[in-house]
CSV table of C-alpha atoms and ligand atoms in Angstrom, one decimal:
chain,number,residue,atom,x,y,z
Z,1,MET,CA,85.9,77.5,106.4
Z,2,THR,CA,88.8,79.1,108.3
Z,3,GLU,CA,88.4,81.8,110.9
Z,4,LEU,CA,90.7,84.7,110.1
Z,5,ALA,CA,92.0,85.2,113.6
Z,6,TYR,CA,94.6,87.7,112.7
Z,7,LEU,CA,91.8,90.0,111.5
Z,8,VAL,CA,89.6,90.5,114.6
Z,9,ASP,CA,91.5,93.3,116.3
Z,10,LEU,CA,94.9,95.1,116.2
Z,11,PRO,CA,96.5,93.0,119.0
Z,12,ALA,CA,95.7,89.8,117.0
Z,13,ALA,CA,98.5,90.9,114.5
Z,14,TYR,CA,101.0,90.4,117.3
Z,15,VAL,CA,100.0,86.7,118.0
Z,16,ARG,CA,103.0,84.6,116.9
Z,17,GLU,CA,102.0,81.2,118.3
Z,18,PHE,CA,98.6,79.5,118.3
Z,19,ARG,CA,96.8,76.2,118.3
Z,20,ALA,CA,94.2,75.2,115.7
Z,21,ARG,CA,92.5,72.1,114.3
Z,22,VAL,CA,93.1,70.4,110.9
Z,23,THR,CA,89.9,70.6,108.8
Z,24,ALA,CA,91.4,69.3,105.5
Z,25,LEU,CA,94.6,68.0,104.1
Z,26,PRO,CA,94.9,68.8,100.3
Z,27,PRO,CA,98.1,67.5,98.7
Z,28,GLY,CA,101.1,69.4,100.2
Z,29,ALA,CA,98.9,71.6,102.3
Z,30,VAL,CA,97.0,72.0,105.5
Z,31,VAL,CA,93.6,73.8,106.1
Z,32,LEU,CA,92.9,74.8,109.7
Z,33,ASP,CA,89.7,75.8,111.5
Z,34,ARG,CA,91.4,79.2,112.4
Z,35,THR,CA,94.6,80.8,111.6
Z,36,TYR,CA,96.9,83.7,112.4
Z,37,PHE,CA,99.0,83.2,109.3
Z,38,TYR,CA,98.3,86.0,106.9
Z,39,PRO,CA,97.4,84.8,103.3
Z,40,THR,CA,98.5,86.8,100.3
Z,41,GLY,CA,96.2,89.6,99.6
Z,42,GLY,CA,95.7,93.3,99.5
Z,43,GLY,CA,99.3,93.9,98.4
Z,44,GLN,CA,100.6,92.2,101.5
Z,45,PRO,CA,102.7,88.9,101.1
Z,46,ALA,CA,101.8,85.7,102.9
Z,47,ASP,CA,103.5,84.9,106.1
Z,48,ARG,CA,105.9,82.1,106.7
Z,49,GLY,CA,106.5,79.9,109.7
Z,50,GLU,CA,105.9,76.4,111.0
Z,51,LEU,CA,103.1,74.0,111.7
Z,52,GLY,CA,103.3,70.7,113.6
Z,53,LEU,CA,101.8,68.4,116.3
Z,54,PRO,CA,102.8,69.3,119.8
Z,55,ASP,CA,106.2,67.6,120.4
Z,56,GLY,CA,105.9,66.2,116.8
Z,57,PRO,CA,107.9,66.9,113.6
Z,58,ILE,CA,107.8,70.3,112.2
Z,59,LEU,CA,106.5,71.3,108.8
Z,60,ARG,CA,107.7,74.5,107.2
Z,61,VAL,CA,104.9,76.9,105.9
Z,62,VAL,CA,106.1,78.0,102.6
Z,63,ASP,CA,103.0,79.8,101.3
Z,64,VAL,CA,99.6,80.8,102.5
Z,65,ASN,CA,96.6,81.6,100.3
Z,66,LYS,CA,92.9,82.1,100.4
Z,67,SER,CA,90.8,79.5,98.6
Z,68,GLY,CA,87.1,80.5,98.9
Z,69,PRO,CA,86.3,80.6,102.6
Z,70,SER,CA,89.4,78.6,103.5
Z,71,VAL,CA,93.1,79.4,104.1
Z,72,VAL,CA,95.4,77.0,102.6
Z,73,HIS,CA,98.9,76.7,104.2
Z,74,ARG,CA,101.3,75.1,101.8
Z,75,VAL,CA,103.8,73.0,103.8
Z,76,GLN,CA,107.1,71.2,103.3
Z,77,GLY,CA,108.5,68.6,105.6
Z,78,SER,CA,109.5,65.0,105.9
Z,79,PRO,CA,107.1,62.3,104.6
Z,80,ALA,CA,106.8,61.1,108.2
Z,81,ALA,CA,105.8,64.6,109.4
Z,82,VAL,CA,103.1,64.8,106.7
Z,83,ARG,CA,101.8,61.3,107.5
Z,84,ALA,CA,101.5,62.1,111.1
Z,85,LEU,CA,98.8,64.7,110.5
Z,86,GLY,CA,95.1,63.9,110.4
Z,87,VAL,CA,91.9,65.8,110.1
Z,88,GLY,CA,90.8,66.8,113.5
Z,89,ALA,CA,94.4,66.9,114.9
Z,90,GLU,CA,95.4,70.0,117.0
Z,91,LEU,CA,98.4,71.7,115.6
Z,92,GLU,CA,100.8,74.3,116.9
Z,93,GLY,CA,101.5,77.2,114.5
Z,94,ARG,CA,104.5,79.5,114.8
Z,95,ILE,CA,104.7,82.7,112.6
Z,96,ASP,CA,108.0,84.0,111.2
Z,97,TRP,CA,107.9,87.2,113.2
Z,98,GLU,CA,110.8,89.1,111.6
Z,99,ARG,CA,109.0,88.8,108.2
Z,100,ARG,CA,105.5,89.5,109.7
Z,101,HIS,CA,106.6,92.5,111.8
Z,102,ARG,CA,108.3,94.0,108.7
Z,103,HIS,CA,105.1,93.7,106.7
Z,104,MET,CA,103.2,95.3,109.6
Z,105,ARG,CA,105.6,98.3,109.6
Z,106,LEU,CA,105.6,98.5,105.8
Z,107,HIS,CA,101.8,98.4,105.7
Z,108,THR,CA,101.3,101.1,108.4
Z,109,ALA,CA,103.9,103.3,106.9
Z,110,GLN,CA,102.2,102.9,103.5
Z,111,HIS,CA,98.8,104.1,105.1
Z,112,LEU,CA,100.6,107.0,106.6
Z,113,LEU,CA,102.4,108.0,103.4
Z,114,SER,CA,99.2,107.6,101.3
Z,115,ALA,CA,97.3,109.8,103.8
Z,116,ARG,CA,100.0,112.5,103.7
Z,117,ILE,CA,100.2,112.5,99.9
Z,118,PHE,CA,96.4,112.8,99.8
Z,119,SER,CA,96.2,115.6,102.3
Z,120,ARG,CA,99.1,117.6,100.9
Z,121,PHE,CA,98.8,116.9,97.1
Z,122,ALA,CA,95.3,115.5,96.7
Z,123,LEU,CA,96.7,112.3,95.0
Z,124,ARG,CA,95.1,109.0,95.8
Z,125,THR,CA,96.8,105.7,96.1
Z,126,ARG,CA,95.5,103.3,93.4
Z,127,LYS,CA,97.6,100.3,94.3
Z,128,ALA,CA,100.1,99.4,97.0
Z,129,GLU,CA,102.5,96.5,97.1
Z,130,LEU,CA,104.7,95.3,99.8
Z,131,SER,CA,107.8,93.2,99.0
Z,132,GLY,CA,110.9,92.5,101.0
Z,133,HIS,CA,111.9,95.7,102.8
Z,134,ARG,CA,110.1,97.9,100.3
Z,135,ALA,CA,106.6,99.3,99.6
Z,136,THR,CA,105.5,100.7,96.3
Z,137,LEU,CA,102.6,103.1,95.8
Z,138,ASP,CA,100.9,103.8,92.5
Z,139,LEU,CA,99.4,107.3,92.6
Z,140,ASP,CA,96.7,108.7,90.4
Z,141,GLY,CA,98.8,111.7,89.2
Z,142,PRO,CA,102.3,113.1,89.0
Z,143,LEU,CA,104.3,113.6,92.1
Z,144,ASP,CA,107.3,115.9,91.9
Z,145,ALA,CA,110.6,114.7,93.4
Z,146,GLY,CA,110.7,118.1,95.2
Z,147,THR,CA,108.0,116.9,97.5
Z,148,LEU,CA,110.2,114.2,99.1
Z,149,PRO,CA,111.7,116.3,101.9
Z,150,VAL,CA,108.4,117.3,103.2
Z,151,LEU,CA,106.9,113.8,103.0
Z,152,SER,CA,110.1,112.5,104.7
Z,153,ALA,CA,109.7,115.0,107.4
Z,154,ASP,CA,106.0,113.9,107.9
Z,155,LEU,CA,107.1,110.3,108.4
Z,156,GLU,CA,109.9,111.2,110.8
Z,157,GLU,CA,107.5,113.3,112.9
Z,158,SER,CA,105.1,110.4,113.1
Z,159,VAL,CA,107.9,108.2,114.4
Z,160,ALA,CA,109.2,110.8,116.8
Z,161,HIS,CA,105.7,111.6,118.2
Z,162,PRO,CA,103.9,108.2,118.0
Z,163,ARG,CA,100.3,108.0,117.0
Z,164,GLU,CA,98.2,105.1,118.0
Z,165,VAL,CA,96.9,102.7,115.4
Z,166,ARG,CA,93.4,101.2,115.9
Z,167,VAL,CA,91.2,98.6,114.1
Z,168,ARG,CA,87.4,99.3,114.2
Z,169,PHE,CA,84.6,97.6,112.4
Z,170,VAL,CA,82.1,100.2,111.4
Z,171,ALA,CA,78.8,100.0,109.6
Z,172,ARG,CA,79.0,100.7,106.0
Z,173,ALA,CA,76.7,103.7,106.1
Z,174,GLU,CA,78.9,105.2,108.8
Z,175,TRP,CA,82.1,104.7,106.8
Z,176,ASP,CA,80.5,106.2,103.6
Z,177,ARG,CA,79.9,109.4,105.6
Z,178,ASN,CA,83.6,109.5,107.0
Z,179,PRO,CA,85.5,112.4,105.2
Z,180,MET,CA,88.5,110.1,105.0
Z,181,SER,CA,86.6,107.5,102.9
Z,182,ASP,CA,87.4,109.7,99.9
Z,183,ARG,CA,91.2,109.0,100.1
Z,184,SER,CA,90.7,105.5,98.8
Z,185,GLY,CA,88.0,106.6,96.5
Z,186,LEU,CA,89.6,105.1,93.4
Z,187,VAL,CA,89.2,101.6,94.7
Z,188,PRO,CA,85.6,101.6,95.7
Z,189,LEU,CA,84.7,99.0,98.2
Z,190,PRO,CA,82.3,96.3,96.9
Z,191,ARG,CA,78.7,97.1,97.9
Z,192,GLN,CA,78.3,94.0,100.0
Z,193,VAL,CA,81.2,94.9,102.4
Z,194,ASP,CA,79.4,95.8,105.6
Z,195,PRO,CA,80.7,96.3,108.3
Z,196,VAL,CA,84.0,97.8,107.0
Z,197,ARG,CA,87.2,97.0,108.8
Z,198,VAL,CA,88.8,100.4,109.2
Z,199,VAL,CA,92.5,100.9,110.2
Z,200,GLU,CA,92.9,104.3,111.9
Z,201,ILE,CA,96.0,106.2,112.6
Z,202,ASP,CA,95.1,108.6,115.4
Z,203,ALA,CA,94.3,112.1,114.1
Z,204,THR,CA,95.8,111.2,110.7
Z,205,ASP,CA,94.1,108.5,108.7
Z,206,ALA,CA,91.3,106.0,108.4
Z,207,CYS,CA,91.3,103.4,105.6
Z,208,PRO,CA,89.5,100.1,105.0
Z,209,CYS,CA,92.1,97.3,105.1
Z,210,GLY,CA,92.3,93.6,105.9
Z,211,GLY,CA,96.1,93.6,106.4
Z,212,THR,CA,98.2,93.5,109.6
Z,213,HIS,CA,99.6,96.7,111.2
Z,214,VAL,CA,101.7,98.0,114.1
Z,215,ARG,CA,99.9,99.4,117.1
Z,216,SER,CA,101.9,102.7,117.1
Z,217,THR,CA,103.6,104.8,114.5
Z,218,GLY,CA,106.6,104.9,116.8
Z,219,GLU,CA,107.2,101.2,115.9
Z,220,LEU,CA,107.9,102.1,112.2
Z,221,GLY,CA,111.6,102.9,112.5
Z,222,ALA,CA,113.5,104.7,109.9
Z,223,VAL,CA,111.9,105.0,106.5
Z,224,ALA,CA,113.7,106.1,103.3
Z,225,LEU,CA,111.7,107.5,100.5
Z,226,HIS,CA,112.8,106.9,96.9
Z,227,PRO,CA,112.4,109.4,94.1
Z,228,PRO,CA,108.9,109.0,92.3
Z,229,VAL,CA,108.9,107.7,88.7
Z,230,PRO,CA,106.3,108.4,86.1
Z,231,ILE,CA,104.1,105.5,85.0
Z,232,ALA,CA,101.5,105.1,82.3
Z,233,GLY,CA,98.6,107.5,82.1
Z,234,GLY,CA,100.3,110.5,83.7
Z,235,ALA,CA,100.4,108.6,87.0
Z,236,SER,CA,103.4,108.1,89.2
Z,237,ARG,CA,105.0,105.5,91.4
Z,238,VAL,CA,106.7,106.1,94.7
Z,239,SER,CA,108.4,103.6,96.9
Z,240,PHE,CA,110.1,103.6,100.2
Z,241,SER,CA,112.3,101.2,102.2
Z,242,LEU,CA,112.5,100.3,105.9
Z,243,ALA,CA,115.8,100.3,107.9
Z,244,GLU,CA,116.7,96.8,108.9
Z,245,ALA,CA,115.6,97.2,112.5
Z,246,GLY,CA,112.3,98.6,113.6
Z,247,GLY,CA,111.4,100.3,116.8
Z,248,PRO,CA,110.9,98.3,120.0
Z,249,THR,CA,109.5,94.8,119.2
Z,250,PRO,CA,106.9,94.0,121.9
Z,251,SER,CA,106.8,90.5,123.1
Z,252,GLY,CA,103.6,88.4,123.1
H,1,LIG,ZN1,96.6,98.2,105.6
């Protein structure tokens, strides 16, 4: 079993270096007792980075996936680096921050955009995918291209006047009474999820999510919306891209 250390609170998403113990060594992979590497899931791609013994050879982490209660870090490196590992060994992990922070910005901007589309046009986001510098949202109805200026202005306003982003674990009964629980109503949470990890954007949104997010909307940087396209069943797909550089990148 791997403790999902990136999940516990919002600052945990900013941890780039950590130590953890090896609990299993499946072929070409490493399982740790805890990890800050984000495994593929919820539309967010896995992290990349490095794992290695302190002062030892480095293994590149090329993919990260959940397997039951464990997180499997797929690694590449020299045969000597792989042989040096043993169950029980303490490793140092380093996360590829450029990639991770981009996913945090994309994911937070996606929550913001989903919330604005819901409050303005009563359209829910059925599915969201992050990839590269782009996020894609599948909505449950048609979105007119004429809405882009107002949505762009919403996003720009949230960057110019930053809002705090928080992670809270709330009892399921409390979450079900939250008026914002309706915005993700098309993807009902499985009954057994209790408590619910809720990602809140101050005075704007609350949404159950297990991903990683920035601590302030001021950190999103410039976002370019692309025209919506119709998809099957009268639905629509809207996507946006991040400018290369984000806002201030905090250290730590
Ligand atoms: Zn999220």
